[in-house]
Coordinates of C-alpha atoms and ligand atoms in Angstrom, one line a residue:
Chain A
M1 CA -298.2 30.0 -215.7
N2 CA -297.5 27.2 -218.2
V3 CA -296.8 28.6 -221.6
L4 CA -296.6 26.7 -224.9
A5 CA -294.8 28.6 -227.7
I6 CA -295.1 27.7 -231.4
D7 CA -293.1 29.2 -234.3
S8 CA -293.5 27.8 -237.8
S9 CA -293.4 31.1 -239.5
N10 CA -290.2 30.5 -241.5
L11 CA -287.8 27.7 -242.2
V12 CA -287.0 27.4 -238.6
M13 CA -289.5 25.4 -236.6
G14 CA -289.6 25.8 -232.9
V15 CA -291.7 24.6 -229.9
A16 CA -291.0 25.4 -226.3
V17 CA -292.8 25.0 -222.9
T18 CA -292.0 27.3 -220.0
E19 CA -293.3 27.6 -216.5
E20 CA -292.7 31.1 -215.0
Q21 CA -289.0 31.7 -215.3
K22 CA -288.1 28.1 -216.2
V23 CA -287.7 26.7 -219.7
L24 CA -289.0 23.2 -219.3
S25 CA -288.5 22.0 -222.9
E26 CA -287.4 23.4 -226.2
L27 CA -287.1 22.1 -229.7
I28 CA -285.7 23.9 -232.8
T29 CA -284.9 22.7 -236.3
N30 CA -283.5 24.6 -239.2
N31 CA -283.6 22.2 -242.1
K32 CA -286.7 20.9 -244.0
K33 CA -289.8 22.9 -244.1
N34 CA -292.5 20.2 -243.9
H35 CA -294.0 21.9 -240.9
S36 CA -297.4 20.5 -241.5
E37 CA -296.1 17.0 -240.9
R38 CA -293.6 17.8 -238.1
L39 CA -295.2 20.5 -236.0
M40 CA -297.9 18.6 -234.1
P41 CA -295.6 15.6 -233.2
A42 CA -293.0 18.1 -232.0
L43 CA -295.6 19.9 -230.0
A44 CA -296.9 16.7 -228.4
Q45 CA -293.3 15.7 -227.6
M46 CA -292.4 19.0 -225.9
V47 CA -295.5 19.1 -223.8
Q48 CA -294.9 15.6 -222.7
A49 CA -291.2 16.3 -222.1
A50 CA -292.3 19.2 -219.8
G51 CA -294.3 16.7 -217.9
L52 CA -297.6 18.3 -218.7
K53 CA -300.9 17.4 -220.3
P54 CA -302.5 19.7 -222.9
S55 CA -305.2 20.7 -220.4
E56 CA -302.5 21.9 -217.9
L57 CA -301.3 24.6 -220.3
D58 CA -302.4 28.2 -219.4
R59 CA -301.4 30.1 -222.4
I60 CA -300.4 29.5 -226.1
V61 CA -298.1 31.9 -227.7
V62 CA -297.5 31.8 -231.5
A63 CA -295.2 33.6 -233.8
E64 CA -297.8 35.6 -235.9
G65 CA -295.6 36.7 -238.8
P66 CA -294.4 38.0 -241.1
G67 CA -293.1 34.9 -242.8
S68 CA -294.1 32.1 -245.1
Y69 CA -297.9 32.2 -245.7
T70 CA -298.2 28.4 -245.4
G71 CA -295.9 28.1 -242.4
L72 CA -297.9 30.8 -240.6
R73 CA -301.2 29.2 -241.3
I74 CA -300.0 25.9 -239.9
G75 CA -298.7 27.3 -236.6
I76 CA -301.6 29.7 -236.2
T77 CA -304.3 27.2 -237.0
I78 CA -302.8 24.8 -234.4
A79 CA -302.4 27.6 -231.8
K80 CA -305.9 29.0 -232.2
T81 CA -307.6 25.6 -232.4
M82 CA -305.9 24.5 -229.2
A83 CA -306.6 27.8 -227.4
W84 CA -310.2 27.7 -228.5
T85 CA -311.0 24.1 -227.6
L86 CA -309.0 24.0 -224.4
K87 CA -310.2 27.5 -223.4
K88 CA -306.7 28.9 -223.0
E89 CA -305.3 32.3 -223.5
L90 CA -303.8 33.0 -227.0
V91 CA -301.0 35.5 -227.6
G92 CA -299.5 36.5 -231.0
V93 CA -295.9 37.8 -231.2
S94 CA -294.1 39.3 -234.2
S95 CA -291.8 36.7 -235.7
L96 CA -289.2 39.4 -236.1
E97 CA -289.5 40.4 -232.5
V98 CA -288.6 36.8 -231.5
V99 CA -285.3 37.0 -233.5
A100 CA -284.6 40.5 -232.1
Q101 CA -284.2 39.0 -228.6
N102 CA -280.9 37.4 -229.7
G103 CA -279.5 40.9 -230.1
R104 CA -279.9 41.8 -226.4
G105 CA -276.7 43.5 -225.2
F106 CA -275.8 44.9 -228.6
E107 CA -274.9 48.6 -228.5
G108 CA -277.0 49.9 -231.3
Y109 CA -280.0 48.8 -233.4
V110 CA -281.0 45.2 -234.0
A111 CA -282.4 44.5 -237.4
P112 CA -283.9 41.1 -237.9
F113 CA -285.2 40.2 -241.4
F114 CA -286.5 37.4 -243.5
D115 CA -286.0 37.2 -247.3
A116 CA -289.3 37.9 -249.1
R117 CA -288.1 37.4 -252.7
R118 CA -287.9 39.9 -255.6
G119 CA -285.3 42.0 -253.7
Q120 CA -287.7 42.4 -250.7
V121 CA -287.4 41.6 -247.1
F122 CA -289.7 41.4 -244.1
A123 CA -287.8 43.7 -241.8
G124 CA -287.9 45.0 -238.3
L125 CA -285.8 47.4 -236.2
Y126 CA -285.4 47.0 -232.5
E127 CA -283.4 48.6 -229.7
Q128 CA -282.8 47.8 -226.1
K129 CA -284.6 50.0 -223.5
D130 CA -284.6 49.1 -219.8
G131 CA -283.4 45.6 -220.6
K132 CA -286.2 45.0 -223.1
M133 CA -286.1 44.8 -226.9
V134 CA -288.6 47.4 -228.2
P135 CA -289.5 48.2 -231.8
T136 CA -288.0 51.4 -233.1
V137 CA -290.2 51.3 -236.2
P138 CA -293.0 48.9 -237.1
D139 CA -292.3 45.6 -239.0
R140 CA -292.5 46.1 -242.7
L141 CA -292.1 44.6 -246.2
V142 CA -289.5 46.6 -247.9
L143 CA -286.9 46.5 -250.8
M144 CA -283.6 45.7 -249.1
E145 CA -282.0 48.5 -251.1
N146 CA -284.4 51.1 -249.6
W147 CA -284.1 49.5 -246.1
L148 CA -280.3 49.8 -246.2
A149 CA -280.5 53.4 -247.3
E150 CA -282.8 54.2 -244.4
L151 CA -280.6 52.5 -241.9
A152 CA -277.5 54.2 -243.2
K153 CA -278.9 57.5 -242.0
R154 CA -279.1 56.3 -238.4
D155 CA -276.6 57.2 -235.8
R156 CA -275.6 53.8 -234.4
P157 CA -274.3 50.5 -235.8
V158 CA -276.9 47.9 -236.9
L159 CA -276.8 44.2 -235.9
F160 CA -278.5 42.2 -238.7
L161 CA -280.0 38.9 -237.6
S162 CA -281.2 36.6 -240.3
N163 CA -281.3 33.0 -241.4
D164 CA -281.0 34.3 -245.0
F165 CA -277.3 35.4 -245.1
D166 CA -276.7 32.9 -247.9
K167 CA -278.6 35.4 -250.0
W168 CA -277.9 38.8 -248.3
G169 CA -274.7 38.3 -246.3
E170 CA -272.3 39.6 -248.9
K171 CA -274.3 42.7 -249.7
L172 CA -274.7 43.5 -246.0
S173 CA -271.0 43.1 -245.3
S174 CA -270.2 45.9 -247.7
E175 CA -272.1 48.4 -245.5
A176 CA -269.9 50.2 -242.9
F177 CA -272.7 50.4 -240.3
A178 CA -273.6 46.7 -240.5
V179 CA -272.7 43.9 -238.1
L180 CA -273.8 40.4 -239.0
G181 CA -275.1 38.0 -236.3
D182 CA -273.5 34.7 -235.5
S183 CA -275.1 31.4 -236.5
T184 CA -276.6 30.9 -233.1
Q185 CA -278.0 34.4 -233.0
N186 CA -279.8 34.2 -236.3
L187 CA -282.5 31.6 -235.4
P188 CA -285.6 32.5 -233.5
R189 CA -285.7 30.7 -230.2
P190 CA -289.1 29.4 -229.1
A191 CA -288.2 29.8 -225.5
E192 CA -287.7 33.5 -226.2
L193 CA -291.1 33.6 -227.9
A194 CA -292.6 32.0 -224.7
R195 CA -290.8 34.5 -222.5
I196 CA -292.0 37.6 -224.3
G197 CA -295.4 36.1 -225.0
A198 CA -295.9 35.6 -221.2
T199 CA -295.9 39.3 -220.6
K200 CA -298.2 40.4 -223.5
E201 CA -302.0 40.9 -223.6
P202 CA -303.9 37.9 -224.8
V203 CA -306.0 38.3 -228.0
S204 CA -309.6 39.2 -227.3
N205 CA -311.1 37.2 -230.1
V206 CA -309.4 33.8 -230.7
H207 CA -311.7 32.9 -233.6
H208 CA -310.6 35.7 -235.8
F209 CA -307.0 35.7 -234.9
L210 CA -305.0 35.8 -238.2
P211 CA -301.5 35.7 -239.4
V212 CA -299.8 39.0 -240.0
Y213 CA -299.0 38.5 -243.7
L214 CA -297.8 42.1 -244.4
R215 CA -298.7 41.5 -248.0
L216 CA -301.9 41.0 -249.9
A217 CA -302.6 37.8 -251.9
E218 CA -301.3 38.5 -255.4
A219 CA -304.8 38.1 -257.0
E220 CA -306.2 40.7 -254.5
A221 CA -303.4 43.2 -255.2
K222 CA -303.9 42.8 -258.9
W223 CA -307.7 43.2 -258.6
L224 CA -307.3 46.4 -256.4
A225 CA -304.8 47.8 -258.9
K226 CA -307.3 47.2 -261.7
Q227 CA -310.1 49.0 -259.7
G228 CA -307.9 52.0 -259.2
R229 CA -307.2 52.3 -262.9
Chain B
M1 CA -314.0 -7.4 -244.5
K2 CA -317.4 -7.4 -242.7
L3 CA -318.0 -4.3 -240.8
N4 CA -320.7 -3.8 -238.2
V5 CA -322.0 -0.6 -239.8
N6 CA -324.8 -0.4 -237.2
Q7 CA -322.4 0.3 -234.4
K8 CA -323.2 3.5 -232.4
T9 CA -320.8 6.3 -233.3
L10 CA -320.4 10.0 -233.1
I11 CA -317.9 11.5 -235.5
L12 CA -316.9 15.1 -236.0
G13 CA -316.0 15.8 -239.6
I14 CA -313.9 18.7 -240.9
E15 CA -313.7 19.8 -244.6
T16 CA -311.5 22.6 -246.1
S17 CA -310.4 21.2 -249.5
C18 CA -311.6 24.0 -251.6
D19 CA -313.7 27.1 -250.8
E20 CA -316.0 26.0 -248.1
T21 CA -315.0 25.8 -244.4
A22 CA -317.2 23.1 -243.0
A23 CA -317.7 21.0 -239.8
A24 CA -320.4 18.6 -238.8
V25 CA -321.3 16.0 -236.2
V26 CA -322.8 12.8 -237.6
E27 CA -324.3 9.9 -235.5
N28 CA -324.0 6.3 -236.7
G29 CA -322.7 7.5 -240.1
T30 CA -326.3 8.3 -241.1
V31 CA -327.8 11.0 -238.9
I32 CA -326.7 14.6 -239.1
R33 CA -326.6 16.1 -235.6
S34 CA -325.2 19.3 -237.0
S35 CA -323.7 20.7 -240.1
A36 CA -322.0 24.1 -240.4
V37 CA -320.6 25.5 -243.7
A38 CA -319.0 28.9 -244.4
S39 CA -319.0 29.4 -248.1
Q40 CA -316.5 31.7 -249.9
I41 CA -318.4 31.9 -253.2
E42 CA -318.9 35.6 -252.7
V43 CA -315.3 36.2 -251.9
H44 CA -314.0 34.5 -255.1
R45 CA -316.7 35.8 -257.4
R46 CA -314.8 39.0 -258.3
F47 CA -311.8 36.8 -259.4
G48 CA -314.0 34.6 -261.6
G49 CA -312.9 31.4 -259.8
V50 CA -311.3 30.2 -256.6
V51 CA -308.0 31.8 -255.7
P52 CA -306.1 29.3 -253.6
E53 CA -304.2 31.8 -251.4
I54 CA -307.3 33.7 -250.6
A55 CA -309.2 30.5 -249.9
S56 CA -306.5 29.5 -247.4
R57 CA -306.6 32.8 -245.7
H58 CA -310.4 32.6 -245.2
H59 CA -310.2 29.0 -243.9
V60 CA -307.9 30.3 -241.0
D61 CA -310.5 32.9 -240.2
Q62 CA -313.4 30.5 -240.2
I63 CA -312.1 27.2 -238.9
T64 CA -312.8 27.5 -235.2
V65 CA -316.0 29.5 -235.7
I66 CA -317.4 26.7 -237.8
C67 CA -316.1 23.9 -235.5
E68 CA -317.8 25.7 -232.5
E69 CA -321.0 26.1 -234.5
A70 CA -321.1 22.4 -235.3
L71 CA -320.2 21.3 -231.8
S72 CA -322.7 23.5 -230.0
K73 CA -325.6 22.8 -232.5
S74 CA -325.0 19.1 -232.1
G75 CA -325.3 19.2 -228.3
V76 CA -322.4 16.7 -228.2
A77 CA -319.5 17.1 -225.8
W78 CA -315.9 16.4 -226.8
E79 CA -315.7 13.4 -224.6
D80 CA -318.8 11.9 -226.3
L81 CA -317.1 11.8 -229.7
D82 CA -315.5 8.7 -231.1
G83 CA -313.2 10.4 -233.5
I84 CA -312.4 13.3 -235.7
A85 CA -312.5 12.8 -239.5
V86 CA -310.8 15.2 -241.8
T87 CA -310.4 15.6 -245.5
Q88 CA -306.8 14.8 -246.3
G89 CA -307.2 15.4 -250.0
P90 CA -307.5 15.8 -252.9
G91 CA -307.9 19.5 -253.1
L92 CA -306.0 22.8 -252.8
I93 CA -303.0 22.1 -250.6
G94 CA -303.0 25.4 -248.7
A95 CA -306.7 25.0 -248.0
L96 CA -306.4 21.3 -246.9
L97 CA -303.6 22.2 -244.5
V98 CA -305.9 24.3 -242.4
G99 CA -308.4 21.6 -241.9
V100 CA -305.8 18.9 -241.3
N101 CA -303.9 20.9 -238.7
A102 CA -307.0 22.0 -236.9
A103 CA -308.2 18.3 -236.8
K104 CA -304.8 17.2 -235.5
A105 CA -304.9 19.9 -232.8
L106 CA -308.4 18.8 -231.7
A107 CA -307.5 15.1 -231.8
Y108 CA -304.4 15.9 -229.6
A109 CA -306.2 18.2 -227.2
H110 CA -309.0 15.7 -226.6
Q111 CA -307.1 12.5 -227.1
L112 CA -309.4 11.3 -229.9
P113 CA -308.7 9.1 -232.9
L114 CA -307.9 10.9 -236.1
I115 CA -309.4 9.5 -239.3
P116 CA -308.1 10.7 -242.7
V117 CA -310.9 10.9 -245.4
H118 CA -310.6 11.0 -249.2
H119 CA -312.9 13.9 -250.3
I120 CA -314.6 11.9 -253.0
T121 CA -315.5 9.1 -250.6
G122 CA -317.2 11.9 -248.7
H123 CA -319.3 12.8 -251.7
I124 CA -320.2 9.1 -252.1
Y125 CA -321.2 8.7 -248.5
A126 CA -323.4 11.8 -248.5
N127 CA -325.8 9.2 -250.1
R128 CA -325.8 7.0 -247.0
I129 CA -327.3 9.9 -245.0
V130 CA -330.3 9.6 -247.4
R131 CA -330.5 5.8 -247.7
E132 CA -328.5 2.7 -246.7
L133 CA -326.1 1.6 -249.4
H134 CA -326.6 -1.8 -251.2
F135 CA -323.7 -3.5 -252.9
P136 CA -322.3 -3.9 -255.5
L137 CA -323.0 -0.3 -256.4
I138 CA -321.9 2.3 -259.0
A139 CA -321.2 5.9 -257.9
L140 CA -321.1 8.6 -260.5
V141 CA -318.9 11.3 -259.0
V142 CA -319.2 14.7 -260.9
S143 CA -317.8 17.9 -259.6
G144 CA -315.5 20.8 -260.6
G145 CA -312.5 18.6 -260.1
H146 CA -313.8 15.1 -260.7
T147 CA -315.7 12.9 -263.2
E148 CA -315.4 9.3 -262.1
L149 CA -317.3 6.1 -262.0
V150 CA -316.6 4.2 -258.8
H151 CA -317.4 0.6 -258.2
M152 CA -318.0 -0.4 -254.6
K153 CA -318.3 -4.1 -253.6
E154 CA -318.7 -3.3 -249.9
H155 CA -318.4 -0.4 -247.4
G156 CA -315.2 1.4 -247.7
S157 CA -314.0 -0.3 -250.8
Y158 CA -313.5 1.8 -254.0
E159 CA -312.5 0.8 -257.5
V160 CA -312.4 3.5 -260.2
I161 CA -313.7 1.9 -263.4
G162 CA -314.0 5.1 -265.4
T163 CA -312.4 8.5 -265.2
T164 CA -312.0 11.7 -267.3
R165 CA -309.0 11.8 -269.6
D166 CA -309.0 15.6 -269.7
D167 CA -311.4 18.0 -268.1
A168 CA -313.8 17.3 -265.3
A169 CA -317.5 17.8 -266.2
G170 CA -317.7 20.8 -263.8
E171 CA -314.7 22.4 -265.4
A172 CA -316.5 22.2 -268.8
F173 CA -319.5 23.9 -267.2
D174 CA -317.3 26.7 -265.8
K175 CA -315.5 27.3 -269.1
V176 CA -318.7 27.3 -271.2
A177 CA -320.3 29.6 -268.7
R178 CA -317.4 32.0 -269.0
T179 CA -317.6 31.9 -272.8
L180 CA -321.3 32.8 -272.5
G181 CA -320.4 35.7 -270.1
L182 CA -322.2 34.1 -267.2
P183 CA -321.1 34.9 -263.6
Y184 CA -319.1 32.5 -261.4
P185 CA -319.9 29.8 -260.4
G186 CA -321.1 28.8 -263.9
G187 CA -322.9 25.5 -263.3
P188 CA -326.1 26.8 -261.7
E189 CA -326.2 29.6 -264.3
I190 CA -326.1 27.2 -267.2
D191 CA -328.7 25.0 -265.6
R192 CA -331.0 28.1 -265.2
L193 CA -330.4 29.3 -268.7
A194 CA -330.9 25.9 -270.3
K195 CA -334.5 25.8 -269.1
E196 CA -335.3 28.7 -271.4
G197 CA -333.8 27.0 -274.5
S198 CA -333.9 23.9 -276.6
P199 CA -331.0 21.5 -277.4
V200 CA -331.1 22.3 -281.1
I201 CA -327.3 22.6 -281.6
D202 CA -325.6 19.3 -282.3
F203 CA -322.5 19.4 -280.1
P204 CA -320.2 16.3 -280.0
R205 CA -320.5 13.4 -277.5
A206 CA -317.2 11.7 -276.7
W207 CA -317.9 8.0 -276.4
L208 CA -314.2 7.0 -276.8
E209 CA -313.4 3.3 -277.6
E210 CA -316.2 0.7 -277.7
G211 CA -317.1 -0.2 -274.2
S212 CA -314.9 2.4 -272.5
L213 CA -316.2 3.9 -269.2
D214 CA -313.9 6.9 -269.5
F215 CA -314.9 10.4 -270.2
S216 CA -313.6 13.3 -272.2
F217 CA -315.0 16.8 -272.1
S218 CA -312.3 19.0 -273.7
G219 CA -313.6 18.3 -277.2
L220 CA -317.1 19.4 -276.2
K221 CA -315.8 22.4 -274.5
S222 CA -313.8 23.5 -277.6
A223 CA -316.8 22.8 -279.8
V224 CA -318.9 25.2 -277.8
I225 CA -316.2 27.9 -277.8
N226 CA -315.7 27.5 -281.6
Y227 CA -319.4 27.6 -282.2
V228 CA -319.7 30.9 -280.3
H229 CA -316.7 32.4 -282.1
N230 CA -317.9 31.3 -285.6
E231 CA -321.4 32.6 -285.0
Q232 CA -320.0 35.9 -283.7
Q233 CA -317.8 36.2 -286.8
R234 CA -320.8 35.7 -289.1
G235 CA -322.5 38.4 -287.3
H236 CA -325.3 36.1 -286.0
K237 CA -327.0 36.9 -282.8
L238 CA -326.3 34.1 -280.3
N239 CA -329.1 32.2 -278.6
H240 CA -327.4 31.7 -275.2
A241 CA -330.3 29.6 -273.9
D242 CA -330.1 27.1 -276.8
I243 CA -326.3 26.9 -276.4
A244 CA -326.6 26.1 -272.7
A245 CA -329.4 23.6 -273.3
S246 CA -327.4 21.8 -276.1
F247 CA -324.2 21.7 -274.1
Q248 CA -326.0 20.4 -271.1
E249 CA -327.8 17.7 -273.2
S250 CA -324.4 16.5 -274.5
V251 CA -322.8 16.3 -271.1
S252 CA -325.8 14.6 -269.5
E253 CA -326.3 12.0 -272.3
V254 CA -322.6 10.8 -272.0
L255 CA -322.7 10.8 -268.2
V256 CA -326.0 8.9 -268.0
K257 CA -325.2 6.3 -270.7
K258 CA -321.8 5.5 -269.3
T259 CA -323.2 5.2 -265.7
M260 CA -325.9 2.8 -267.0
M261 CA -323.2 0.8 -268.9
A262 CA -321.1 0.5 -265.7
A263 CA -324.2 -0.4 -263.6
E264 CA -325.1 -3.2 -266.0
R265 CA -321.5 -4.5 -266.2
V266 CA -321.2 -5.0 -262.4
H267 CA -324.9 -5.9 -261.9
A268 CA -325.3 -3.0 -259.6
K269 CA -328.0 -3.1 -256.9
Q270 CA -327.8 0.7 -256.5
I271 CA -326.6 3.8 -258.4
L272 CA -325.4 6.8 -256.5
V273 CA -324.7 10.3 -257.9
A274 CA -322.4 12.5 -256.0
G275 CA -320.5 15.8 -256.2
G276 CA -321.4 19.4 -257.0
V277 CA -322.5 18.8 -260.6
S278 CA -325.2 16.4 -259.4
A279 CA -327.1 19.5 -258.4
N280 CA -327.7 20.0 -262.1
S281 CA -331.5 19.5 -262.8
K282 CA -331.1 18.1 -266.3
I283 CA -328.6 15.4 -265.2
R284 CA -330.8 14.5 -262.2
L285 CA -333.8 14.2 -264.5
E286 CA -332.1 12.0 -267.1
I287 CA -330.4 9.7 -264.7
E288 CA -333.6 9.2 -262.7
E289 CA -335.4 8.3 -266.0
A290 CA -332.6 5.9 -267.1
A291 CA -332.4 4.1 -263.7
R292 CA -336.2 3.8 -263.5
T293 CA -336.4 2.0 -267.0
R294 CA -333.7 -0.4 -265.8
S295 CA -335.3 -0.8 -262.4
I296 CA -332.1 0.0 -260.6
P297 CA -332.5 1.9 -257.3
L298 CA -331.0 5.4 -257.6
T299 CA -329.9 7.8 -254.8
I300 CA -329.1 11.5 -255.3
P301 CA -328.5 13.5 -252.2
P302 CA -330.4 16.7 -251.6
L303 CA -328.7 19.8 -252.9
A304 CA -327.1 20.8 -249.6
L305 CA -325.3 17.5 -249.5
C306 CA -324.2 17.6 -253.1
T307 CA -321.9 20.6 -252.6
D308 CA -319.0 20.4 -250.3
N309 CA -319.9 19.9 -246.6
A310 CA -318.5 18.1 -243.6
A311 CA -321.5 15.8 -242.8
M312 CA -320.3 13.7 -245.8
I313 CA -316.8 13.7 -244.5
A314 CA -318.0 12.5 -241.1
A315 CA -320.2 9.9 -242.8
S316 CA -317.3 8.5 -244.7
G317 CA -315.1 8.9 -241.7
T318 CA -317.5 6.7 -239.8
I319 CA -316.7 3.9 -242.1
G320 CA -313.0 4.6 -241.8
F321 CA -313.4 4.6 -238.1
L322 CA -315.1 1.2 -238.1
K323 CA -312.4 -0.2 -240.5
G324 CA -309.7 0.9 -238.1
T325 CA -308.3 3.6 -240.4
R326 CA -306.2 5.9 -238.2
A327 CA -303.7 8.7 -238.7
D328 CA -301.1 9.9 -236.2
L329 CA -300.2 13.6 -235.6
S330 CA -297.9 13.6 -238.6
L331 CA -300.9 13.5 -241.0
N332 CA -300.4 15.8 -243.9
G333 CA -302.8 17.2 -246.5
R334 CA -302.3 15.9 -250.0
A335 CA -303.3 17.7 -253.2
N336 CA -303.4 14.4 -255.0
L337 CA -304.6 11.3 -253.4
N338 CA -305.8 8.0 -254.8
I339 CA -309.2 6.9 -253.7
E340 CA -308.3 3.2 -254.2
D341 CA -305.8 3.6 -251.3
F342 CA -308.7 4.3 -248.9
Ligands
ZN1 ZN1 -316.3 18.3 -253.6

C-alpha cells in the first residue's frame, strides 16, 4: 500500500510517502508557516521523489488536529480533495498522536502538547502498550496549570514533547515528574503519521471530513454563552 | 493582445472568497454547463454578518461536495477539462485558502493548468454569459466589498477609473439596514421596504471634485444614522419605508450619474453592471433608463449571476486561460489583490 502523509497542523510542515514498511520520501520543515504556499509543491516533490504518480497512491493520511485552524484547513482541504478526486482512502490521525510516537521506549507517560495561547495547551497523554503508543486520556484543550496538576497525581514520570518549549520549557522543568524531550523528539514526523495511518480505519465520508479544532469559533462560543444567559 | 475568444474551452471554476462555496463548469467562456453554490447566509444570520472563521470552517465541509455536484451535473470528465480557475482574491483570507488549495490539489491530481482569477473580474465576466462584450466598455462593480468603475479596452484588460474612498455601496446598505433593525443581509430588505415608501427625505449625494469618478458613501451612511437618531429623540415615529426609499435614491443617483459620466468619457460601446448590489431593483431600473436615453447598450446579469458564484470565475478564467495566465502549485490566496495586475 502506497501511503501519502500530510501534516500542516502546526508550525512544523511534513510530507512523507511510504510503501508497506519502507519510507520512500520524507520532508519536514520547522520555520516559516506559509503552508498554503509550500505544502502542495512539497507534496508534489515527495510523491515524485518516491517514484510515484498521484494515481498510484492508495491512501492519504492527514494530521487532523488539534492545531492552527488555518494550517489544519490547508492540509485537510488538500488531503480530502485528492482522496475524493482520485478515489483513494482517507485517514485522519490526531496531530498529538503523531508527536507521541517519538516517545516510544520511554518508561512512563508521553505528553505531547501544542501551545493554544491564553495559558492553554492542546494536550494529549499516551503510553506504550504492546509496542504501540495508545491514548491514556482523550486529546483536550486545557489550561496548562490544570493539566500539570492532573499529571502530578499520576504514578509515573511524564515525557513532555513539544515544539513550544520556548514558552513552556522553564515552567515544566520545575516539575519533579517532568522530563523534556530532545529537539529531534519534539517534531511530528510525517513518516510516523504514515505508519500509524496505514493501520487505521479510513473515514467513511470523505466529503464531510473536518479538522478536529477542539475549540469553537470565538463568535460561536460568545453566541452560545449569550443564549444560555 | 488579440485573443481568439471563440476557441473551444471547458473550464472548472472554484469560488470561496466570502460565504458561498461554489463550483461550475463553463464551456467557451459563455455557456454554463453546471453551477453549484452552497450559501452560508443562514449560518451567519444569527451573527448579523459574515464571521470569517465560521465561513472558513463551512468551506472545508462543502468544497468537495460542491465540486462533485458541478462535475457530475456538467457531464464533463476530468480529462476533458482545459483548466481549473480559482478565485485568488480579494476576499476573506481563510475562506480563499480553502478554494485555492482545493484547486491546486485538483490541478495536481489531474495534471491540469491552474488559472488564478481576481474575484471582481469574475463579476464582470458574469456579463459575458449573457451577451458578448463590446469594447471599450465601462463596468460598474457594486458589492459589499467593492464600488468601482472599471474601463476595459479589450478582453482581460482592466483599468480602474473610479473607486470608493471609504465604504463600499453594499456596506452602506448593510449599515443602514442594521440602523433600521432589518435582518441580515440588509440589501434585499432595503430594496423590498423602499417599494412601500417615497424618497421624500433629502439625504446627501457625494459628488466629490468636479469630474471625479470616485465614490464616497460614509457621509450618506452617517446622515441616515443621524436622521434616525434625531427623529427618535424628538419622539417622532419613523417611516422606515421612506428612509429606505430616500437612501436608495441617493445611492442610485450617484452610481448611475458617475457610470454615465465614465461611459461618455471613454466613448463606451457597452455598460456592464456587476456584483451583489446590482441585484437592487432601483439601481437596475435607473441605470437601464439612463443607458437607454444615451443609446448605450447595457448588460446586467440575472440575479443568480450577480451574487457570488463560480460560473463567473470560470468565465473570467477562460480569458485568463486564453491569455496564458498560469499559476504553479505555490499559488496562495490573497486578501488584497489589484485588478490591474490581471
Ligand atoms: Zn462578489
